[in-house]
mmCIF file of C-alpha atoms and ligand atoms in Angstrom:
data_model
loop_
_atom_site.group_PDB
_atom_site.id
_atom_site.type_symbol
_atom_site.label_atom_id
_atom_site.label_comp_id
_atom_site.label_asym_id
_atom_site.label_seq_id
_atom_site.Cartn_x
_atom_site.Cartn_y
_atom_site.Cartn_z
ATOM 1 C CA UNK A 1 39.671 -32.096 -4.827
ATOM 2 C CA UNK A 2 36.195 -31.094 -5.077
ATOM 3 C CA UNK A 3 35.378 -28.130 -2.996
ATOM 4 C CA UNK A 4 32.955 -28.924 -0.087
ATOM 5 C CA UNK A 5 31.268 -25.710 1.204
ATOM 6 C CA UNK A 6 30.760 -25.260 4.826
ATOM 7 C CA UNK A 7 27.633 -26.766 6.577
ATOM 8 C CA UNK A 8 24.661 -24.366 6.516
ATOM 9 C CA UNK A 9 24.362 -22.714 9.651
ATOM 10 C CA UNK A 10 22.572 -19.517 9.497
ATOM 11 C CA UNK A 11 22.443 -17.087 12.369
ATOM 12 C CA UNK A 12 19.155 -16.789 14.345
ATOM 13 C CA UNK A 13 18.300 -13.049 13.491
ATOM 14 C CA UNK A 14 15.398 -11.151 14.797
ATOM 15 C CA UNK A 15 13.758 -10.040 11.527
ATOM 16 C CA UNK A 16 12.442 -6.265 11.984
ATOM 17 C CA UNK A 17 13.257 -4.981 8.503
ATOM 18 C CA UNK A 18 10.956 -4.350 5.602
ATOM 19 C CA UNK A 19 10.745 -8.225 4.980
ATOM 20 C CA UNK A 20 11.582 -11.191 5.108
ATOM 21 C CA UNK A 21 9.830 -11.195 8.523
ATOM 22 C CA UNK A 22 9.992 -13.808 11.365
ATOM 23 C CA UNK A 23 9.021 -17.130 10.228
ATOM 24 C CA UNK A 24 6.773 -18.901 12.745
ATOM 25 C CA UNK A 25 8.119 -22.288 13.929
ATOM 26 C CA UNK A 26 5.097 -24.110 12.539
ATOM 27 C CA UNK A 27 5.712 -22.948 9.015
ATOM 28 C CA UNK A 28 9.337 -23.841 9.232
ATOM 29 C CA UNK A 29 8.299 -27.487 10.018
ATOM 30 C CA UNK A 30 5.709 -27.529 7.255
ATOM 31 C CA UNK A 31 8.459 -26.660 4.633
ATOM 32 C CA UNK A 32 10.327 -29.891 5.608
ATOM 33 C CA UNK A 33 7.255 -32.170 5.323
ATOM 34 C CA UNK A 34 7.243 -34.928 2.684
ATOM 35 C CA UNK A 35 7.379 -33.759 -0.941
ATOM 36 C CA UNK A 36 4.710 -35.370 -3.063
ATOM 37 C CA UNK A 37 4.136 -35.000 -6.755
ATOM 38 C CA UNK A 38 2.816 -31.736 -8.121
ATOM 39 C CA UNK A 39 -0.404 -33.618 -9.434
ATOM 40 C CA UNK A 40 -0.674 -36.007 -6.410
ATOM 41 C CA UNK A 41 -4.262 -36.259 -5.120
ATOM 42 C CA UNK A 42 -2.987 -35.078 -1.618
ATOM 43 C CA UNK A 43 -1.324 -32.097 -3.139
ATOM 44 C CA UNK A 44 -4.554 -31.053 -5.250
ATOM 45 C CA UNK A 45 -6.451 -31.033 -1.830
ATOM 46 C CA UNK A 46 -3.773 -28.750 -0.338
ATOM 47 C CA UNK A 47 -3.942 -26.323 -3.389
ATOM 48 C CA UNK A 48 -7.680 -26.268 -2.975
ATOM 49 C CA UNK A 49 -7.604 -25.427 0.781
ATOM 50 C CA UNK A 50 -4.923 -22.773 -0.130
ATOM 51 C CA UNK A 51 -7.163 -20.951 -2.486
ATOM 52 C CA UNK A 52 -9.951 -21.231 -0.117
ATOM 53 C CA UNK A 53 -7.946 -19.726 2.765
ATOM 54 C CA UNK A 54 -6.363 -16.943 0.408
ATOM 55 C CA UNK A 55 -9.862 -16.085 -0.552
ATOM 56 C CA UNK A 56 -10.729 -15.612 3.215
ATOM 57 C CA UNK A 57 -7.494 -13.193 3.837
ATOM 58 C CA UNK A 58 -8.330 -11.354 0.454
ATOM 59 C CA UNK A 59 -11.993 -11.161 1.404
ATOM 60 C CA UNK A 60 -13.101 -12.231 -1.963
ATOM 61 C CA UNK A 61 -15.105 -14.755 -3.658
ATOM 62 C CA UNK A 62 -13.002 -14.451 -6.908
ATOM 63 C CA UNK A 63 -12.449 -18.012 -8.339
ATOM 64 C CA UNK A 64 -9.273 -16.845 -9.921
ATOM 65 C CA UNK A 65 -7.389 -16.502 -6.508
ATOM 66 C CA UNK A 66 -4.231 -18.483 -6.368
ATOM 67 C CA UNK A 67 -0.458 -18.312 -5.530
ATOM 68 C CA UNK A 68 2.215 -17.549 -8.432
ATOM 69 C CA UNK A 69 5.256 -19.413 -8.000
ATOM 70 C CA UNK A 70 7.759 -16.426 -7.489
ATOM 71 C CA UNK A 71 7.923 -13.416 -5.021
ATOM 72 C CA UNK A 72 5.687 -10.343 -4.764
ATOM 73 C CA UNK A 73 7.472 -8.702 -7.896
ATOM 74 C CA UNK A 74 6.280 -11.518 -9.883
ATOM 75 C CA UNK A 75 2.703 -11.060 -8.515
ATOM 76 C CA UNK A 76 3.095 -7.300 -9.810
ATOM 77 C CA UNK A 77 4.203 -8.433 -13.250
ATOM 78 C CA UNK A 78 1.493 -11.299 -13.414
ATOM 79 C CA UNK A 79 -1.367 -8.525 -12.738
ATOM 80 C CA UNK A 80 0.249 -6.105 -15.279
ATOM 81 C CA UNK A 81 0.983 -8.326 -18.177
ATOM 82 C CA UNK A 82 -2.366 -10.046 -17.919
ATOM 83 C CA UNK A 83 -4.353 -6.954 -18.226
ATOM 84 C CA UNK A 84 -2.058 -4.703 -20.461
ATOM 85 C CA UNK A 85 -1.794 -5.139 -24.067
ATOM 86 C CA UNK A 86 0.810 -3.022 -25.957
ATOM 87 C CA UNK A 87 -0.487 0.506 -26.422
ATOM 88 C CA UNK A 88 -3.098 0.207 -23.545
ATOM 89 C CA UNK A 89 -3.235 3.533 -21.378
ATOM 90 C CA UNK A 90 -2.163 2.753 -17.741
ATOM 91 C CA UNK A 91 -2.030 5.191 -14.666
ATOM 92 C CA UNK A 92 0.207 4.342 -12.167
ATOM 93 C CA UNK A 93 0.336 6.340 -8.678
ATOM 94 C CA UNK A 94 3.931 6.759 -7.492
ATOM 95 C CA UNK A 95 4.743 7.648 -3.839
ATOM 96 C CA UNK A 96 7.673 5.396 -3.410
ATOM 97 C CA UNK A 97 9.784 2.750 -4.480
ATOM 98 C CA UNK A 98 7.160 0.212 -5.413
ATOM 99 C CA UNK A 99 5.007 2.708 -7.435
ATOM 100 C CA UNK A 100 8.155 3.302 -9.254
ATOM 101 C CA UNK A 101 8.853 -0.280 -9.752
ATOM 102 C CA UNK A 102 5.129 -0.595 -11.387
ATOM 103 C CA UNK A 103 5.852 2.249 -13.830
ATOM 104 C CA UNK A 104 8.814 0.224 -15.048
ATOM 105 C CA UNK A 105 6.967 -3.310 -15.279
ATOM 106 C CA UNK A 106 4.071 -1.529 -16.917
ATOM 107 C CA UNK A 107 6.392 0.283 -19.429
ATOM 108 C CA UNK A 108 7.992 -3.191 -20.392
ATOM 109 C CA UNK A 109 4.717 -4.673 -20.834
ATOM 110 C CA UNK A 110 3.894 -2.303 -23.610
ATOM 111 C CA UNK A 111 1.626 0.154 -21.611
ATOM 112 C CA UNK A 112 1.489 3.831 -22.519
ATOM 113 C CA UNK A 113 1.996 4.954 -18.788
ATOM 114 C CA UNK A 114 0.777 8.070 -17.086
ATOM 115 C CA UNK A 115 2.283 8.542 -13.787
ATOM 116 C CA UNK A 116 0.822 10.309 -10.952
ATOM 117 C CA UNK A 117 3.189 11.477 -8.020
ATOM 118 C CA UNK A 118 3.001 12.382 -4.599
ATOM 119 C CA UNK A 119 5.797 13.237 -2.077
ATOM 120 C CA UNK A 120 7.369 10.444 -0.280
ATOM 121 C CA UNK A 121 5.556 9.473 3.012
ATOM 122 C CA UNK A 122 2.218 10.889 1.917
ATOM 123 C CA UNK A 123 -0.770 9.273 0.355
ATOM 124 C CA UNK A 124 -3.183 9.920 -2.894
ATOM 125 C CA UNK A 125 -6.613 11.506 -2.330
ATOM 126 C CA UNK A 126 -9.232 11.059 -5.186
ATOM 127 C CA UNK A 127 -8.693 14.678 -6.047
ATOM 128 C CA UNK A 128 -5.022 13.619 -6.887
ATOM 129 C CA UNK A 129 -6.375 11.328 -9.668
ATOM 130 C CA UNK A 130 -9.207 13.284 -11.357
ATOM 131 C CA UNK A 131 -7.240 15.280 -14.160
ATOM 132 C CA UNK A 132 -5.251 12.086 -14.972
ATOM 133 C CA UNK A 133 -8.079 9.816 -15.249
ATOM 134 C CA UNK A 134 -9.914 12.529 -17.595
ATOM 135 C CA UNK A 135 -6.762 13.091 -19.642
ATOM 136 C CA UNK A 136 -5.298 9.586 -19.958
ATOM 137 C CA UNK A 137 -8.632 7.553 -20.139
ATOM 138 C CA UNK A 138 -6.801 4.542 -18.748
ATOM 139 C CA UNK A 139 -7.757 0.886 -18.991
ATOM 140 C CA UNK A 140 -6.142 0.276 -15.699
ATOM 141 C CA UNK A 141 -5.038 2.157 -12.580
ATOM 142 C CA UNK A 142 -2.202 0.808 -10.424
ATOM 143 C CA UNK A 143 -1.563 1.870 -6.765
ATOM 144 C CA UNK A 144 0.348 0.495 -3.716
ATOM 145 C CA UNK A 145 -1.579 0.008 -0.696
ATOM 146 C CA UNK A 146 1.076 -0.340 1.789
ATOM 147 C CA UNK A 147 4.132 1.591 0.531
ATOM 148 C CA UNK A 148 6.951 -0.309 2.262
ATOM 149 C CA UNK A 149 9.656 2.218 1.284
ATOM 150 C CA UNK A 150 7.712 4.932 3.141
ATOM 151 C CA UNK A 151 5.445 3.343 5.603
ATOM 152 C CA UNK A 152 2.433 5.023 3.996
ATOM 153 C CA UNK A 153 -0.954 3.512 4.239
ATOM 154 C CA UNK A 154 -3.193 4.229 1.267
ATOM 155 C CA UNK A 155 -6.911 4.152 1.561
ATOM 156 C CA UNK A 156 -8.287 2.129 -1.538
ATOM 157 C CA UNK A 157 -12.169 2.445 -1.310
ATOM 158 C CA UNK A 158 -12.774 6.077 -2.579
ATOM 159 C CA UNK A 159 -10.227 5.768 -5.094
ATOM 160 C CA UNK A 160 -11.749 2.519 -6.230
ATOM 161 C CA UNK A 161 -15.079 4.367 -6.868
ATOM 162 C CA UNK A 162 -13.424 7.241 -8.849
ATOM 163 C CA UNK A 163 -11.532 4.554 -11.006
ATOM 164 C CA UNK A 164 -14.584 2.526 -12.043
ATOM 165 C CA UNK A 165 -16.725 5.705 -12.637
ATOM 166 C CA UNK A 166 -13.981 6.408 -15.270
ATOM 167 C CA UNK A 167 -14.378 2.846 -16.630
ATOM 168 C CA UNK A 168 -11.088 1.748 -15.615
ATOM 169 C CA UNK A 169 -9.802 -1.440 -13.663
ATOM 170 C CA UNK A 170 -8.090 -0.939 -10.291
ATOM 171 C CA UNK A 171 -4.822 -2.968 -9.771
ATOM 172 C CA UNK A 172 -3.576 -2.926 -6.164
ATOM 173 C CA UNK A 173 -0.060 -3.701 -4.496
ATOM 174 C CA UNK A 174 -0.815 -5.428 -1.235
ATOM 175 C CA UNK A 175 2.461 -7.269 -0.723
ATOM 176 C CA UNK A 176 2.973 -5.545 2.629
ATOM 177 C CA UNK A 177 -0.708 -5.037 3.377
ATOM 178 C CA UNK A 178 -2.172 -8.559 3.200
ATOM 179 C CA UNK A 179 -2.113 -10.002 6.575
ATOM 180 C CA UNK A 180 -1.546 -6.749 8.460
ATOM 181 C CA UNK A 181 -4.154 -4.480 7.675
ATOM 182 C CA UNK A 182 -7.810 -5.213 6.437
ATOM 183 C CA UNK A 183 -7.897 -5.825 2.543
ATOM 184 C CA UNK A 184 -11.279 -6.168 1.288
ATOM 185 C CA UNK A 185 -11.015 -7.142 -2.427
ATOM 186 C CA UNK A 186 -14.738 -7.557 -3.170
ATOM 187 C CA UNK A 187 -16.114 -4.685 -0.897
ATOM 188 C CA UNK A 188 -13.743 -2.213 -2.633
ATOM 189 C CA UNK A 189 -14.069 -3.687 -5.953
ATOM 190 C CA UNK A 190 -10.659 -4.226 -6.646
ATOM 191 C CA UNK A 191 -10.139 -5.930 -10.010
ATOM 192 C CA UNK A 192 -6.585 -7.511 -9.781
ATOM 193 C CA UNK A 193 -4.436 -7.675 -6.385
ATOM 194 C CA UNK A 194 -1.165 -9.317 -5.403
ATOM 195 C CA UNK A 195 0.903 -10.089 -2.458
ATOM 196 C CA UNK A 196 4.087 -11.971 -1.020
ATOM 197 C CA UNK A 197 4.560 -14.524 1.467
ATOM 198 C CA UNK A 198 7.423 -12.884 3.227
ATOM 199 C CA UNK A 199 5.880 -9.834 4.830
ATOM 200 C CA UNK A 200 2.941 -10.136 7.018
ATOM 201 C CA UNK A 201 2.121 -13.736 6.209
ATOM 202 C CA UNK A 202 5.183 -14.998 8.306
ATOM 203 C CA UNK A 203 6.385 -17.291 5.657
ATOM 204 C CA UNK A 204 9.702 -17.431 3.805
ATOM 205 C CA UNK A 205 9.629 -15.485 0.203
ATOM 206 C CA UNK A 206 8.881 -17.421 -2.759
ATOM 207 C CA UNK A 207 5.061 -17.287 -3.473
ATOM 208 C CA UNK A 208 2.838 -14.280 -4.703
ATOM 209 C CA UNK A 209 -0.836 -14.765 -3.712
ATOM 210 C CA UNK A 210 -3.006 -13.059 -6.538
ATOM 211 C CA UNK A 211 -6.547 -12.617 -7.265
ATOM 212 C CA UNK A 212 -8.514 -11.350 -10.346
ATOM 213 C CA UNK A 213 -12.042 -10.170 -10.490
ATOM 214 C CA UNK A 214 -14.307 -11.941 -12.954
ATOM 215 C CA UNK A 215 -14.308 -8.440 -14.621
ATOM 216 C CA UNK A 216 -10.478 -8.660 -14.996
ATOM 217 C CA UNK A 217 -10.763 -12.220 -16.144
ATOM 218 C CA UNK A 218 -13.074 -11.151 -18.973
ATOM 219 C CA UNK A 219 -10.460 -8.540 -20.023
ATOM 220 C CA UNK A 220 -7.845 -11.282 -19.972
ATOM 221 C CA UNK A 221 -9.796 -14.039 -21.777
ATOM 222 C CA UNK A 222 -10.780 -11.484 -24.623
ATOM 223 C CA UNK A 223 -7.457 -10.170 -25.301
ATOM 224 C CA UNK A 224 -6.292 -9.524 -29.057
ATOM 225 C CA UNK A 225 -2.759 -10.402 -28.219
ATOM 226 C CA UNK A 226 -1.295 -13.308 -26.305
ATOM 227 C CA UNK A 227 -0.080 -12.538 -22.705
ATOM 228 C CA UNK A 228 3.548 -11.823 -23.584
ATOM 229 C CA UNK A 229 4.905 -13.987 -20.614
ATOM 230 C CA UNK A 230 4.397 -17.820 -20.885
ATOM 231 C CA UNK A 231 5.010 -18.303 -17.337
ATOM 232 C CA UNK A 232 2.686 -15.710 -15.809
ATOM 233 C CA UNK A 233 -0.231 -16.037 -18.350
ATOM 234 C CA UNK A 234 -3.308 -16.305 -16.070
ATOM 235 C CA UNK A 235 -5.498 -17.935 -18.637
ATOM 236 C CA UNK A 236 -3.070 -21.043 -18.480
ATOM 237 C CA UNK A 237 -2.594 -20.880 -14.958
ATOM 238 C CA UNK A 238 -6.227 -20.959 -14.425
ATOM 239 C CA UNK A 239 -6.460 -24.495 -15.974
ATOM 240 C CA UNK A 240 -3.803 -25.599 -13.539
ATOM 241 C CA UNK A 241 -5.444 -24.181 -10.372
ATOM 242 C CA UNK A 242 -9.032 -24.887 -11.734
ATOM 243 C CA UNK A 243 -10.953 -28.104 -11.960
ATOM 244 C CA UNK A 244 -8.999 -29.187 -15.120
ATOM 245 C CA UNK A 245 -5.620 -29.502 -13.214
ATOM 246 C CA UNK A 246 -3.713 -29.327 -16.496
ATOM 247 C CA UNK A 247 -0.035 -29.420 -15.843
ATOM 248 C CA UNK A 248 1.491 -26.076 -16.677
ATOM 249 C CA UNK A 249 4.722 -26.056 -14.355
ATOM 250 C CA UNK A 250 5.937 -27.784 -11.401
ATOM 251 C CA UNK A 251 4.291 -26.233 -8.384
ATOM 252 C CA UNK A 252 6.820 -25.448 -5.665
ATOM 253 C CA UNK A 253 5.320 -28.045 -3.337
ATOM 254 C CA UNK A 254 7.012 -27.165 -0.010
ATOM 255 C CA UNK A 255 6.850 -23.431 -0.308
ATOM 256 C CA UNK A 256 2.910 -24.355 -0.865
ATOM 257 C CA UNK A 257 2.940 -26.142 2.461
ATOM 258 C CA UNK A 258 4.651 -23.192 4.011
ATOM 259 C CA UNK A 259 1.966 -20.731 2.949
ATOM 260 C CA UNK A 260 -0.735 -23.262 3.581
ATOM 261 C CA UNK A 261 0.549 -23.523 7.567
ATOM 262 C CA UNK A 262 1.057 -19.701 7.496
ATOM 263 C CA UNK A 263 -2.502 -19.188 6.371
ATOM 264 C CA UNK A 264 -3.877 -21.686 8.943
ATOM 265 C CA UNK A 265 -2.251 -19.790 11.670
ATOM 266 C CA UNK A 266 -4.025 -16.591 10.681
ATOM 267 C CA UNK A 267 -7.292 -18.486 10.519
ATOM 268 C CA UNK A 268 -6.624 -19.825 13.823
ATOM 269 C CA UNK A 269 -5.875 -16.358 15.281
ATOM 270 C CA UNK A 270 -8.777 -14.559 13.411
ATOM 271 C CA UNK A 271 -8.313 -11.771 10.694
ATOM 272 C CA UNK A 272 -9.458 -8.995 13.030
ATOM 273 C CA UNK A 273 -7.467 -10.343 15.903
ATOM 274 C CA UNK A 274 -4.253 -10.382 13.692
ATOM 275 C CA UNK A 275 -4.963 -6.891 12.477
ATOM 276 C CA UNK A 276 -5.407 -5.767 16.173
ATOM 277 C CA UNK A 277 -2.168 -7.528 17.217
ATOM 278 C CA UNK A 278 -0.270 -5.593 14.502
ATOM 279 C CA UNK A 279 -1.861 -2.308 15.602
ATOM 280 C CA UNK A 280 -1.143 -2.570 19.105
ATOM 281 C CA UNK A 281 2.515 -3.614 18.699
ATOM 282 C CA UNK A 282 2.777 -0.393 16.445
ATOM 283 C CA UNK A 283 1.226 1.728 18.886
ATOM 284 C CA UNK A 284 3.646 0.441 21.703
ATOM 285 C CA UNK A 285 6.668 0.900 19.516
ATOM 286 C CA UNK A 286 5.553 4.360 18.340
ATOM 287 C CA UNK A 287 5.123 5.509 21.862
ATOM 288 C CA UNK A 288 8.706 4.050 22.814
ATOM 289 C CA UNK A 289 10.335 5.727 19.514
ATOM 290 C CA UNK A 290 8.466 9.144 20.380
ATOM 291 C CA UNK A 291 9.775 8.972 23.972
ATOM 292 C CA UNK A 292 13.440 8.623 22.363
ATOM 293 C CA UNK A 293 12.475 11.732 20.349
ATOM 294 C CA UNK A 294 12.399 9.999 16.877
ATOM 295 C CA UNK A 295 9.738 11.286 14.508
ATOM 296 C CA UNK A 296 7.858 9.286 11.752
ATOM 297 C CA UNK A 297 8.838 10.116 8.075
ATOM 298 C CA UNK A 298 5.338 9.246 7.104
ATOM 299 C CA UNK A 299 2.120 11.631 7.612
ATOM 300 C CA UNK A 300 0.199 11.352 10.967
ATOM 301 C CA UNK A 301 -2.857 9.257 10.153
ATOM 302 C CA UNK A 302 -1.660 7.359 7.512
ATOM 303 C CA UNK A 303 1.181 5.400 9.117
ATOM 304 C CA UNK A 304 1.266 1.689 8.559
ATOM 305 C CA UNK A 305 1.457 -0.475 11.567
ATOM 306 C CA UNK A 306 3.506 -3.007 10.160
ATOM 307 C CA UNK A 307 6.230 -0.820 8.586
ATOM 308 C CA UNK A 308 7.357 2.207 10.776
ATOM 309 C CA UNK A 309 9.565 4.643 8.917
ATOM 310 C CA UNK A 310 11.234 7.008 11.351
ATOM 311 C CA UNK A 311 13.738 9.958 10.454
ATOM 312 C CA UNK A 312 17.287 9.400 11.725
ATOM 313 C CA UNK A 313 18.025 12.211 14.053
ATOM 314 C CA UNK A 314 21.000 14.804 13.311
ATOM 315 C CA UNK A 315 24.331 13.697 14.160
ATOM 316 C CA UNK A 316 23.546 9.972 14.533
ATOM 317 C CA UNK A 317 25.428 7.594 12.158
ATOM 318 C CA UNK A 318 22.852 5.475 10.098
ATOM 319 C CA UNK A 319 25.141 2.733 9.188
ATOM 320 C CA UNK A 320 26.954 2.442 12.392
ATOM 321 C CA UNK A 321 23.394 1.892 14.237
ATOM 322 C CA UNK A 322 22.222 -0.527 12.001
ATOM 323 C CA UNK A 323 25.544 -2.508 11.995
ATOM 324 C CA UNK A 324 25.726 -2.602 15.801
ATOM 325 C CA UNK A 325 21.857 -3.693 15.966
ATOM 326 C CA UNK A 326 22.905 -6.594 13.822
ATOM 327 C CA UNK A 327 26.226 -7.577 15.294
ATOM 328 C CA UNK A 328 25.718 -6.840 18.894
ATOM 329 C CA UNK A 329 21.801 -7.538 19.293
ATOM 330 C CA UNK A 330 21.159 -9.882 16.105
ATOM 331 C CA UNK A 331 18.435 -7.563 14.876
ATOM 332 C CA UNK A 332 17.737 -6.546 11.307
ATOM 333 C CA UNK A 333 16.189 -3.253 10.618
ATOM 334 C CA UNK A 334 15.879 -1.611 7.168
ATOM 335 C CA UNK A 335 17.630 1.383 6.079
ATOM 336 C CA UNK A 336 15.874 4.068 3.783
ATOM 337 C CA UNK A 337 15.672 3.580 -0.017
ATOM 338 C CA UNK A 338 15.455 5.957 -2.800
ATOM 339 C CA UNK A 339 14.541 9.466 -1.478
ATOM 340 C CA UNK A 340 14.726 8.297 2.198
ATOM 341 C CA UNK A 341 18.442 6.668 1.596
ATOM 342 C CA UNK A 342 20.497 7.722 4.844
ATOM 343 C CA UNK A 343 17.458 9.793 6.171
ATOM 344 C CA UNK A 344 15.176 6.933 7.440
ATOM 345 C CA UNK A 345 15.168 3.684 9.391
ATOM 346 C CA UNK A 346 12.338 1.082 8.764
ATOM 347 C CA UNK A 347 11.213 -0.924 11.462
ATOM 348 C CA UNK A 348 9.103 -3.688 10.473
ATOM 349 C CA UNK A 349 6.266 -5.376 12.625
ATOM 350 C CA UNK A 350 5.282 -7.896 10.114
ATOM 351 C CA UNK A 351 3.418 -11.133 10.801
ATOM 352 C CA UNK A 352 5.067 -13.219 13.405
ATOM 353 C CA UNK A 353 7.599 -10.395 14.108
ATOM 354 C CA UNK A 354 4.619 -8.242 15.566
ATOM 355 C CA UNK A 355 4.951 -9.361 19.254
ATOM 356 C CA UNK A 356 5.764 -7.522 22.540
ATOM 357 C CA UNK A 357 9.242 -9.182 23.107
ATOM 358 C CA UNK A 358 10.469 -7.611 19.680
ATOM 359 C CA UNK A 359 9.209 -4.184 20.304
ATOM 360 C CA UNK A 360 11.032 -4.152 23.604
ATOM 361 C CA UNK A 361 14.112 -5.640 22.509
ATOM 362 C CA UNK A 362 14.302 -3.237 19.677
ATOM 363 C CA UNK A 363 13.652 -0.173 21.831
ATOM 364 C CA UNK A 364 16.283 -1.445 24.485
ATOM 365 C CA UNK A 365 18.995 -1.992 22.024
ATOM 366 C CA UNK A 366 18.224 1.542 20.207
ATOM 367 C CA UNK A 367 18.280 3.233 23.630
ATOM 368 C CA UNK A 368 21.979 1.796 24.097
ATOM 369 C CA UNK A 369 23.288 2.655 20.642
ATOM 370 C CA UNK A 370 21.727 6.228 20.560
ATOM 371 C CA UNK A 371 23.126 6.880 24.005
ATOM 372 C CA UNK A 372 26.462 5.776 22.772
ATOM 373 C CA UNK A 373 26.230 8.456 19.991
ATOM 374 C CA UNK A 374 25.378 11.223 22.322
ATOM 375 C CA UNK A 375 21.542 11.344 21.644
ATOM 376 C CA UNK A 376 19.645 13.041 24.662
ATOM 377 C CA UNK A 377 16.735 11.123 26.206
ATOM 378 C CA UNK A 378 15.530 9.807 29.593
ATOM 379 C CA UNK A 379 17.105 6.229 29.819
ATOM 380 C CA UNK A 380 14.430 3.632 30.035
ATOM 381 C CA UNK A 381 11.709 6.076 28.984
ATOM 382 C CA UNK A 382 11.052 4.088 25.488
ATOM 383 C CA UNK A 383 10.650 0.867 27.433
ATOM 384 C CA UNK A 384 8.117 2.321 29.863
ATOM 385 C CA UNK A 385 6.290 4.142 27.246
ATOM 386 C CA UNK A 386 6.001 0.818 25.222
ATOM 387 C CA UNK A 387 4.867 -1.193 28.382
ATOM 388 C CA UNK A 388 2.361 1.400 29.222
ATOM 389 C CA UNK A 389 0.568 0.730 25.664
ATOM 390 C CA UNK A 390 0.589 -2.836 26.698
ATOM 391 C CA UNK A 391 -1.036 -1.753 30.039
HETATM 392 C C1 PLP B 1 8.417 -6.218 -0.890
HETATM 393 C C2 PLP B 1 7.407 -5.543 -1.847
HETATM 394 C C3 PLP B 1 7.440 -5.891 -3.263
HETATM 395 C C4 PLP B 1 8.292 -6.953 -3.760
HETATM 396 O O1 PLP B 1 8.058 -8.142 -3.487
HETATM 397 P P1 PLP B 1 9.465 -9.173 -3.717
HETATM 398 O O2 PLP B 1 9.092 -10.343 -2.813
HETATM 399 O O3 PLP B 1 10.635 -8.647 -3.013
HETATM 400 O O4 PLP B 1 9.567 -9.410 -5.269
HETATM 401 C C5 PLP B 1 6.419 -5.159 -3.964
HETATM 402 N N1 PLP B 1 5.482 -4.190 -3.282
HETATM 403 C C6 PLP B 1 5.701 -3.931 -2.252
HETATM 404 C C7 PLP B 1 4.953 -2.884 -1.554
HETATM 405 C C8 PLP B 1 6.714 -4.570 -1.351
HETATM 406 O O5 PLP B 1 6.851 -4.189 -0.011
#
């Protein structure tokens, strides 16, 4: 007898972790629209408008702006493998899991990697890079703008000036940043940048928006060696996404519809209103968590609105709380990774998740679970504090 698996009935969760985040219902509907061919004239208009909307959220005029057909990590690989040839010098800034991953990716691409470290929960200042830039004379400097493992919000502009003065290209991880906080590719002179759909773009995982500056494309087109990855070779992808529309791989049609609708939602809301919504909900959540006596794991002044990393109070059972949040309240939050494992919770307010109902729900649930474990605070105080911010 053939095995027939049970029907698909995923539970309705409230996704408040480090991604995936809540999917807007309009995006879910777009995913189910008629599939057309990947060279169908209709699909080509969708690709054009997708690129146009991506340029707007990246705040760039870079012609080479598109979506790589895979998750955010493939965005990381695509920017690194196109810019790096074996033996090239690259500096990677590491203050969490994703800087660590970039070191691994760069090493596999044959880069001669110099890592510059900062403690988890902190950010880099230009001074942290000066000595390494002078010693390593890098071709590329890689940095994470929104470090999802720690909640740290890295300023880019001043570091960009320093990197360009040293003659290097700047590569930025904006997987969690894009759609949640301003990302100004042209103004900040970012040469290569990548993101993912499942963080602040309110879309399921599956695509990685990327953008390459004309300067970065010059470097790619004048390589001495072929890009090691056929799939991610941006000189070939440029022919599929450019005017020629040369077949490269079958575009993920329905995922592209999903991202298209997600970007339309951001355009309708307006970029500034979208950032303001993330910030307002963050301030409300922070007021509530503070009323519960919880402290942020990220330095003050550099806390991301969309990723709230808080230290787990002494005597509270990390796994028990997260399990009860999921089983009793249907809420997913993230545990700590790496240096923060068992020490922090990561509460996401990304994209469609960043709404008052989710903030009040998670605070109400946390109050109950912390009280059950004997944590002392005034009952109801977190809800009152959050509502105070919403005014
Ligand atoms: C999630 C994330 C990634 C990896 O993206 P995937 O979609 O999981 O492959 C890379 N960098 C940062 C900062 C992230 O938050």
